[in-house]
Short mmCIF file of C-alpha atoms in Angstrom, two decimals:
data_model
loop_
_atom_site.label_atom_id
_atom_site.label_comp_id
_atom_site.label_asym_id
_atom_site.label_seq_id
_atom_site.Cartn_x
_atom_site.Cartn_y
_atom_site.Cartn_z
CA MET A 981 -1.81 57.91 53.05
CA ALA A 982 0.05 61.00 54.35
CA TYR A 983 3.75 60.93 55.16
CA ARG A 984 6.45 63.43 56.29
CA ILE A 985 9.84 64.25 54.84
CA ARG A 986 12.45 65.93 57.04
CA ASP A 987 15.47 67.79 55.55
CA HIS A 988 18.27 69.85 57.10
CA GLN A 989 19.96 72.56 55.01
CA THR A 990 22.34 75.44 55.67
CA ILE A 991 21.66 78.82 54.16
CA SER A 992 24.26 81.65 53.90
CA GLY A 993 24.66 85.05 52.41
CA THR A 994 26.10 88.58 52.61
CA VAL A 995 24.31 91.51 54.27
CA SER A 996 25.23 95.15 54.07
CA GLY A 997 23.99 98.20 55.89
CA SER A 998 24.90 101.73 56.95
CA PHE A 999 24.95 103.45 60.23
CA ARG A 1000 25.19 106.95 61.31
CA TYR A 1001 27.37 108.13 64.14
CA PRO A 1002 27.01 111.43 65.99
CA ALA A 1003 29.32 114.27 65.33
CA SER A 1004 31.82 114.32 68.11
CA GLU A 1005 34.19 115.94 65.91
CA ASN A 1006 33.12 115.46 62.35
CA GLY A 1007 30.13 112.93 62.48
CA GLY A 1008 28.85 111.06 59.40
CA THR A 1009 27.56 107.83 57.88
CA GLN A 1010 29.41 104.58 57.20
CA SER A 1011 28.52 101.34 55.32
CA VAL A 1012 29.19 97.85 56.73
CA SER A 1013 29.08 94.37 54.96
CA MET A 1014 29.21 90.95 56.69
CA GLN A 1015 28.91 87.21 55.83
CA TRP A 1016 26.34 85.03 57.61
CA SER A 1017 25.14 81.40 57.65
CA GLU A 1018 22.35 79.60 59.46
CA GLY A 1019 21.10 76.01 59.73
CA VAL A 1020 17.52 75.37 58.61
CA GLU A 1021 15.50 72.22 59.31
CA ILE A 1022 12.64 71.64 56.81
CA LEU A 1023 9.72 69.38 57.71
CA VAL A 1024 7.40 68.59 54.77
CA THR A 1025 4.13 66.74 55.30
CA VAL A 1026 2.89 65.05 52.08
CA ASP A 1027 -0.84 64.26 52.05
CA ASP A 1028 -1.38 61.89 48.96
CA ASP A 1029 -4.77 60.53 49.97
CA PRO A 1030 -6.58 62.36 47.14
CA PHE A 1031 -3.94 61.03 44.67
CA GLN A 1032 -4.28 57.49 45.98
CA GLN A 1033 -8.04 57.77 45.78
CA SER A 1034 -7.79 59.01 42.20
CA VAL A 1035 -5.34 56.16 41.40
CA ALA A 1036 -7.77 53.63 42.91
CA VAL A 1037 -10.62 55.14 40.95
CA CYS A 1038 -8.48 55.03 37.78
CA LYS A 1039 -7.48 51.41 38.50
CA ASN A 1040 -11.13 50.49 38.98
CA ASP A 1041 -12.01 52.23 35.76
CA VAL A 1042 -9.13 50.47 33.96
CA ASP A 1043 -10.24 47.10 35.36
CA LEU A 1044 -13.80 47.74 34.27
CA MET A 1045 -12.56 48.77 30.83
CA THR A 1046 -10.34 45.67 30.62
CA ALA A 1047 -13.24 43.44 31.61
CA SER A 1048 -15.45 45.16 29.06
CA VAL A 1049 -12.74 44.80 26.38
CA VAL A 1050 -12.26 41.11 27.23
CA ALA A 1051 -16.03 40.55 27.20
CA THR A 1052 -16.31 42.47 23.92
CA GLU A 1053 -13.44 40.42 22.40
CA ALA A 1054 -15.02 37.14 23.56
CA ALA A 1055 -18.38 38.23 22.18
CA GLN A 1056 -16.70 39.26 18.92
CA ILE A 1057 -14.85 35.93 18.65
CA ALA A 1058 -18.07 34.03 19.36
CA SER A 1059 -19.89 36.18 16.82
CA LYS A 1060 -17.13 35.57 14.23
CA ALA A 1061 -17.19 31.82 14.93
CA GLU A 1062 -20.97 31.73 14.60
CA ALA A 1063 -20.82 33.82 11.41
CA ALA A 1064 -18.04 31.58 9.99
CA LYS A 1065 -20.09 28.50 10.88
CA LYS A 1066 -23.13 29.96 9.19
CA ILE A 1067 -21.10 30.99 6.15
CA SER A 1068 -19.42 27.58 5.87
CA GLY A 1069 -22.79 25.87 6.29
CA GLU A 1070 -24.28 28.04 3.56
CA VAL A 1071 -21.24 27.39 1.32
CA VAL A 1072 -21.48 23.61 1.84
CA LYS A 1073 -25.22 23.72 1.35
CA GLY A 1074 -24.80 25.80 -1.79
CA PHE A 1075 -22.08 23.48 -3.12
CA PHE A 1076 -24.15 20.36 -2.56
CA GLY A 1077 -27.15 22.15 -3.99
CA PHE A 1078 -25.13 23.10 -7.07
CA ILE A 1079 -23.85 19.52 -7.48
CA GLN A 1080 -27.36 18.14 -7.00
CA SER A 1081 -28.75 20.63 -9.51
CA THR A 1082 -26.01 19.77 -12.00
CA LEU A 1083 -26.61 16.04 -11.60
CA THR A 1084 -30.36 16.59 -11.94
CA GLN A 1085 -29.84 18.56 -15.13
CA GLN A 1086 -27.50 15.91 -16.54
CA MET A 1087 -29.94 13.13 -15.62
CA THR A 1088 -32.78 15.09 -17.22
CA LYS A 1089 -30.69 15.65 -20.33
CA LEU A 1090 -29.71 11.97 -20.50
CA SER A 1091 -33.29 10.84 -19.89
CA MET A 1092 -34.45 13.12 -22.70
CA ALA A 1093 -31.74 11.72 -25.03
CA LEU A 1094 -32.45 8.11 -23.98
CA GLY A 1095 -35.81 7.91 -25.72
CA PRO A 1096 -34.55 8.94 -29.18
CA LYS A 1097 -31.51 6.67 -28.80
CA LEU A 1098 -33.71 3.71 -27.90
CA GLN A 1099 -36.00 4.52 -30.81
CA GLU A 1100 -32.98 4.76 -33.10
CA ILE A 1101 -31.70 1.39 -31.84
CA LEU A 1102 -35.16 -0.13 -32.37
CA ASN A 1103 -35.23 1.32 -35.90
CA LEU A 1104 -31.78 -0.12 -36.61
CA SER A 1105 -32.89 -3.47 -35.20
CA ALA A 1106 -36.01 -3.42 -37.38
CA ARG A 1107 -33.88 -2.50 -40.38
CA CYS A 1108 -31.47 -5.34 -39.64
CA ARG A 1109 -34.37 -7.78 -39.33
CA ALA A 1110 -35.80 -6.47 -42.61
CA LEU A 1111 -32.41 -6.88 -44.30
CA GLN A 1112 -32.14 -10.40 -42.86
CA GLU A 1113 -35.60 -11.30 -44.16
CA GLN A 1114 -34.76 -9.73 -47.53
CA MET A 1115 -31.50 -11.70 -47.68
CA GLU A 1116 -33.36 -14.91 -46.82
CA LYS A 1117 -35.95 -14.21 -49.49
CA ASP A 1118 -33.26 -13.40 -52.07
CA TYR A 1119 -31.34 -16.55 -51.12
CA ASN A 1120 -34.44 -18.73 -51.36
CA ARG A 1121 -35.43 -17.14 -54.66
CA ILE A 1122 -31.94 -17.58 -56.14
CA LYS A 1123 -31.78 -21.10 -54.72
CA SER A 1124 -35.18 -22.04 -56.20
CA ARG A 1125 -34.15 -20.49 -59.52
CA TYR A 1126 -30.92 -22.49 -59.67
CA VAL A 1127 -32.69 -25.68 -58.50
CA ARG A 1128 -35.32 -25.25 -61.17
CA LEU A 1129 -32.63 -24.43 -63.74
CA PHE A 1130 -30.61 -27.54 -62.91
CA GLU A 1131 -33.75 -29.67 -62.85
CA ASP A 1132 -34.64 -28.36 -66.30
CA LEU A 1133 -31.09 -29.06 -67.45
CA ASP A 1134 -31.27 -32.61 -66.06
CA THR A 1135 -34.64 -33.18 -67.74
CA GLU A 1136 -33.45 -31.72 -71.02
CA LEU A 1137 -30.22 -33.71 -70.88
CA LYS A 1138 -32.20 -36.86 -70.18
CA LYS A 1139 -34.41 -36.16 -73.19
CA ARG A 1140 -31.40 -35.40 -75.44
CA VAL A 1141 -29.60 -38.55 -74.37
CA HIS A 1142 -32.76 -40.56 -74.96
CA ASN A 1143 -33.23 -38.96 -78.39
CA LEU A 1144 -29.58 -39.57 -79.30
CA ASP A 1145 -29.80 -43.25 -78.39
CA MET A 1146 -33.45 -43.71 -79.38
CA ALA A 1147 -32.55 -46.55 -81.76
CA ALA A 1148 -30.80 -48.43 -78.98
CA PHE A 1149 -33.70 -47.84 -76.59
CA SER A 1150 -36.23 -48.92 -79.25
CA LEU A 1151 -34.16 -52.02 -80.04
CA ARG A 1152 -34.07 -52.85 -76.34
CA VAL A 1153 -37.83 -52.44 -76.08
CA ALA A 1154 -38.43 -54.52 -79.22
CA SER A 1155 -36.06 -57.24 -78.12
CA ALA A 1156 -37.57 -57.32 -74.67
CA ASP A 1157 -41.11 -57.74 -76.07
CA PRO A 1158 -41.55 -61.29 -77.42
CA VAL A 1159 -44.78 -60.40 -79.23
CA SER A 1160 -43.39 -57.42 -81.11
CA ASP A 1161 -44.62 -57.06 -84.66
CA SER A 1162 -42.79 -56.42 -87.85
CA SER A 1163 -43.66 -52.74 -87.88
CA ARG A 1164 -41.58 -52.21 -84.78
CA SER A 1165 -38.75 -54.19 -86.27
CA SER A 1166 -38.83 -52.08 -89.41
CA LEU A 1167 -38.85 -48.92 -87.23
CA VAL A 1168 -35.78 -50.17 -85.47
CA ALA A 1169 -34.08 -50.86 -88.78
CA THR A 1170 -35.01 -47.38 -90.03
CA GLN A 1171 -33.57 -45.83 -86.89
CA ALA A 1172 -30.43 -47.87 -87.22
CA LEU A 1173 -29.93 -46.82 -90.85
CA GLY A 1174 -30.73 -43.11 -90.35
CA GLY A 1175 -29.15 -42.83 -86.91
CA ARG A 1176 -26.12 -40.92 -88.13
CA GLU A 1177 -28.12 -38.06 -89.70
CA SER A 1178 -30.52 -38.00 -86.76
CA GLN A 1179 -27.66 -38.01 -84.29
CA LEU A 1180 -25.99 -35.05 -86.07
CA ALA A 1181 -29.20 -33.02 -86.04
CA GLN A 1182 -29.96 -33.83 -82.42
CA SER A 1183 -26.36 -33.02 -81.37
CA GLN A 1184 -26.77 -29.59 -82.98
CA LEU A 1185 -30.07 -29.13 -81.17
CA LEU A 1186 -28.43 -30.24 -77.94
CA THR A 1187 -25.56 -27.79 -78.50
CA TYR A 1188 -28.02 -24.98 -79.04
CA SER A 1189 -29.96 -25.97 -75.95
CA VAL A 1190 -26.79 -26.15 -73.86
CA LYS A 1191 -25.61 -22.79 -75.19
CA HIS A 1192 -28.99 -21.26 -74.48
CA SER A 1193 -28.95 -22.72 -70.96
CA ALA A 1194 -25.39 -21.46 -70.42
CA LEU A 1195 -26.42 -17.96 -71.52
CA SER A 1196 -29.36 -18.14 -69.15
CA ILE A 1197 -27.05 -19.25 -66.34
CA ILE A 1198 -24.59 -16.43 -67.13
CA SER A 1199 -27.44 -13.89 -67.15
CA SER A 1200 -28.79 -15.25 -63.88
CA ALA A 1201 -25.27 -15.25 -62.39
CA SER A 1202 -24.71 -11.64 -63.44
CA LYS A 1203 -28.00 -10.65 -61.83
CA SER A 1204 -27.03 -12.58 -58.71
CA ILE A 1205 -23.61 -10.89 -58.61
CA ALA A 1206 -25.24 -7.48 -59.02
CA ALA A 1207 -27.68 -8.32 -56.23
CA GLY A 1208 -24.75 -9.47 -54.07
CA ALA A 1209 -22.92 -6.20 -54.74
CA ARG A 1210 -25.99 -4.22 -53.74
CA LEU A 1211 -26.31 -6.40 -50.64
CA ARG A 1212 -22.65 -5.82 -49.74
CA GLU A 1213 -23.16 -2.06 -50.11
CA SER A 1214 -26.20 -2.25 -47.83
CA ILE A 1215 -24.29 -4.33 -45.27
CA SER A 1216 -21.24 -2.02 -45.42
CA ALA A 1217 -23.55 0.94 -44.70
CA ILE A 1218 -24.55 -0.59 -41.34
CA ASN A 1219 -21.25 -2.24 -40.45
CA GLU A 1220 -18.76 -0.54 -38.14
CA ASP A 1221 -15.24 -0.10 -39.38
CA LEU A 1222 -12.90 -1.45 -36.69
CA ARG A 1223 -9.12 -1.40 -36.90
CA ILE A 1224 -7.20 -4.45 -35.82
CA GLU A 1225 -3.75 -3.88 -34.40
CA ALA A 1226 -0.89 -5.40 -36.31
CA GLU A 1227 1.03 -8.29 -34.83
CA GLN A 1228 3.96 -7.33 -32.65
CA THR A 1229 7.07 -9.21 -31.68
CA LEU A 1230 7.31 -10.06 -27.99
CA LEU A 1231 10.82 -10.43 -26.56
CA VAL A 1232 11.10 -12.58 -23.45
CA PRO A 1233 14.36 -12.96 -21.46
CA ALA A 1234 15.68 -16.51 -21.36
CA VAL A 1235 18.87 -18.34 -20.44
CA PHE A 1236 20.19 -21.15 -22.65
CA ILE A 1237 22.63 -23.53 -20.94
CA GLU A 1238 24.68 -26.08 -22.85
CA LYS A 1239 26.63 -28.64 -20.84
CA GLU A 1240 28.32 -31.98 -21.30
CA GLY A 1241 26.38 -34.92 -19.95
CA MET A 1242 27.67 -37.89 -18.00
CA SER A 1243 27.70 -40.00 -21.16
CA GLY A 1244 29.81 -37.46 -23.04
CA GLY A 1245 27.09 -35.83 -25.12
CA LYS A 1246 25.89 -32.25 -24.90
CA GLU A 1247 22.71 -31.28 -23.15
CA THR A 1248 20.93 -28.01 -23.88
CA ASN A 1249 18.25 -26.50 -21.69
CA VAL A 1250 16.43 -23.19 -21.53
CA TYR A 1251 15.18 -21.38 -18.42
CA PHE A 1252 12.59 -18.61 -18.28
CA PRO A 1253 12.01 -16.18 -15.37
CA ASP A 1254 9.03 -16.90 -13.16
CA ASN A 1255 7.34 -13.57 -13.88
CA ALA A 1256 7.90 -13.65 -17.65
CA PRO A 1257 4.82 -13.03 -19.81
CA PHE A 1258 3.33 -16.11 -21.44
CA VAL A 1259 5.58 -18.30 -19.31
CA LYS A 1260 3.11 -21.22 -19.45
CA GLU A 1261 3.09 -21.17 -23.26
CA LEU A 1262 6.89 -20.94 -23.32
CA GLU A 1263 7.25 -23.85 -20.89
CA ALA A 1264 4.95 -25.91 -23.12
CA LYS A 1265 7.17 -25.07 -26.15
CA ARG A 1266 10.48 -25.48 -24.33
CA GLN A 1267 11.75 -28.19 -26.69
CA TYR A 1268 10.71 -26.10 -29.71
CA CYS A 1269 12.71 -23.16 -28.37
CA ILE A 1270 15.74 -25.39 -27.81
CA GLU A 1271 15.53 -26.78 -31.36
CA ARG A 1272 15.20 -23.27 -32.85
CA THR A 1273 18.21 -22.03 -30.88
CA GLN A 1274 21.44 -21.74 -32.83
CA PRO A 1275 24.35 -23.72 -31.27
CA LEU A 1276 26.71 -21.48 -29.34
CA ASN A 1277 29.97 -22.78 -30.80
CA GLY A 1278 33.34 -21.24 -30.21
CA PHE A 1279 32.73 -19.91 -26.66
CA ALA A 1280 34.71 -22.61 -24.80
CA GLY A 1281 37.62 -20.87 -23.12
CA ALA A 1282 36.71 -17.55 -24.72
CA THR A 1283 37.50 -14.27 -23.00
CA LYS A 1284 35.13 -11.39 -22.34
CA THR A 1285 36.47 -9.61 -25.41
CA ASP A 1286 35.70 -12.60 -27.68
CA ILE A 1287 32.21 -12.99 -26.23
CA GLY A 1288 31.67 -9.23 -26.58
CA GLU A 1289 32.63 -9.35 -30.24
CA SER A 1290 30.23 -12.27 -30.84
CA LEU A 1291 27.49 -10.42 -28.96
CA LYS A 1292 28.14 -7.33 -31.04
CA GLN A 1293 27.75 -9.38 -34.23
CA LEU A 1294 24.48 -10.83 -32.96
CA ILE A 1295 23.23 -7.29 -32.10
CA VAL A 1296 24.19 -6.06 -35.56
CA GLN A 1297 22.35 -9.01 -37.13
CA HIS A 1298 19.30 -8.29 -34.97
CA ALA A 1299 19.20 -4.49 -35.34
CA GLY A 1300 21.37 -3.62 -38.31
CA ASN A 1301 19.85 -0.70 -40.24
CA ASN A 1302 16.35 -1.40 -38.95
CA PRO A 1303 14.49 1.97 -38.80
CA ASP A 1304 12.43 0.78 -35.84
CA THR A 1305 13.49 2.92 -32.86
CA ARG A 1306 12.32 0.26 -30.40
CA ILE A 1307 14.70 -2.37 -31.85
CA GLN A 1308 17.56 0.14 -31.92
CA ARG A 1309 16.88 1.07 -28.29
CA GLU A 1310 16.85 -2.63 -27.29
CA ALA A 1311 20.16 -3.23 -29.05
CA LYS A 1312 21.73 -0.21 -27.33
CA THR A 1313 20.42 -1.37 -23.94
CA ILE A 1314 21.83 -4.89 -24.45
CA GLN A 1315 25.24 -3.44 -25.36
CA GLN A 1316 25.23 -1.17 -22.28
CA LEU A 1317 24.25 -4.06 -20.00
CA TRP A 1318 27.09 -6.14 -21.39
CA ASN A 1319 29.58 -3.28 -20.96
CA ASN A 1320 28.45 -2.76 -17.35
CA ALA A 1321 28.46 -6.51 -16.50
CA GLY A 1322 31.12 -7.61 -14.08
CA VAL A 1323 32.53 -10.49 -16.20
CA LYS A 1324 36.16 -11.33 -15.49
CA GLU A 1325 38.66 -12.21 -18.16
CA ASN A 1326 39.66 -15.87 -18.25
#
């Protein structure tokens, strides 16, 4: 809108001029200078309607630009969010697809390896059954051989004993038969007279037979031992070598208390913590632990120093020069616990 500005100022200055005067006597021209000042009132009318219109147009343009920028930014944010959502969805889908593909490949690989493994297990099972059948056959064959051998030995021994005492057997038969004739009696007499020579010959034959049977047994035993060695080699080829851990010493905390009873004797008891390992087994062997415990003599009225010296001796006996680092660490820990214990001197 238009507006007016009023201002009052004073202006001043110096003016000079010349004048001519007529010649009354001489005549001539003369210059004159003078100072002057004058008040001036200034009235200025400012018409800013075109400027205001241009400002309004600029403001409208700026508002339109701001709205377009805000709309563009919102559209860009929405576009970025949608693009990020699509990208994340594709990433998740790709990841799960990769995992699924990997699992499918592994399952395919395992399914392909399963058949040969099953066939190998079946082959091993068939081989084990064949070895079992072969072992049973070998056992039965060796058993039948030894049974037959011992039966032959029993039969041969029976024959040799009968031949050695044939005279006695014949005499028994002749004496048992009431109608025996003289020929049998003479045969008995002949056997009685020549029994010594016959017995010597038959003992030699028996010795040879026993030696021959022993050699046969030794030969059969050597073959059996060789077959057993081959069988052990076959079994060791299919056995699995497993290591068994060595036995280890388990240390369990316990408290031994020795006190005087009402009757004057000493009573010893042992207490285990509730959470100790194998506490049930230890409770069952409580009396055994008490009996195996050495009597704690010499501690009545002892000071902390005396008990510490005794404890040190026990630690030295337990650890000593043992190279086991675990035992040395336990001994060091026990000594530190005793040094840090708040036991008062008596």
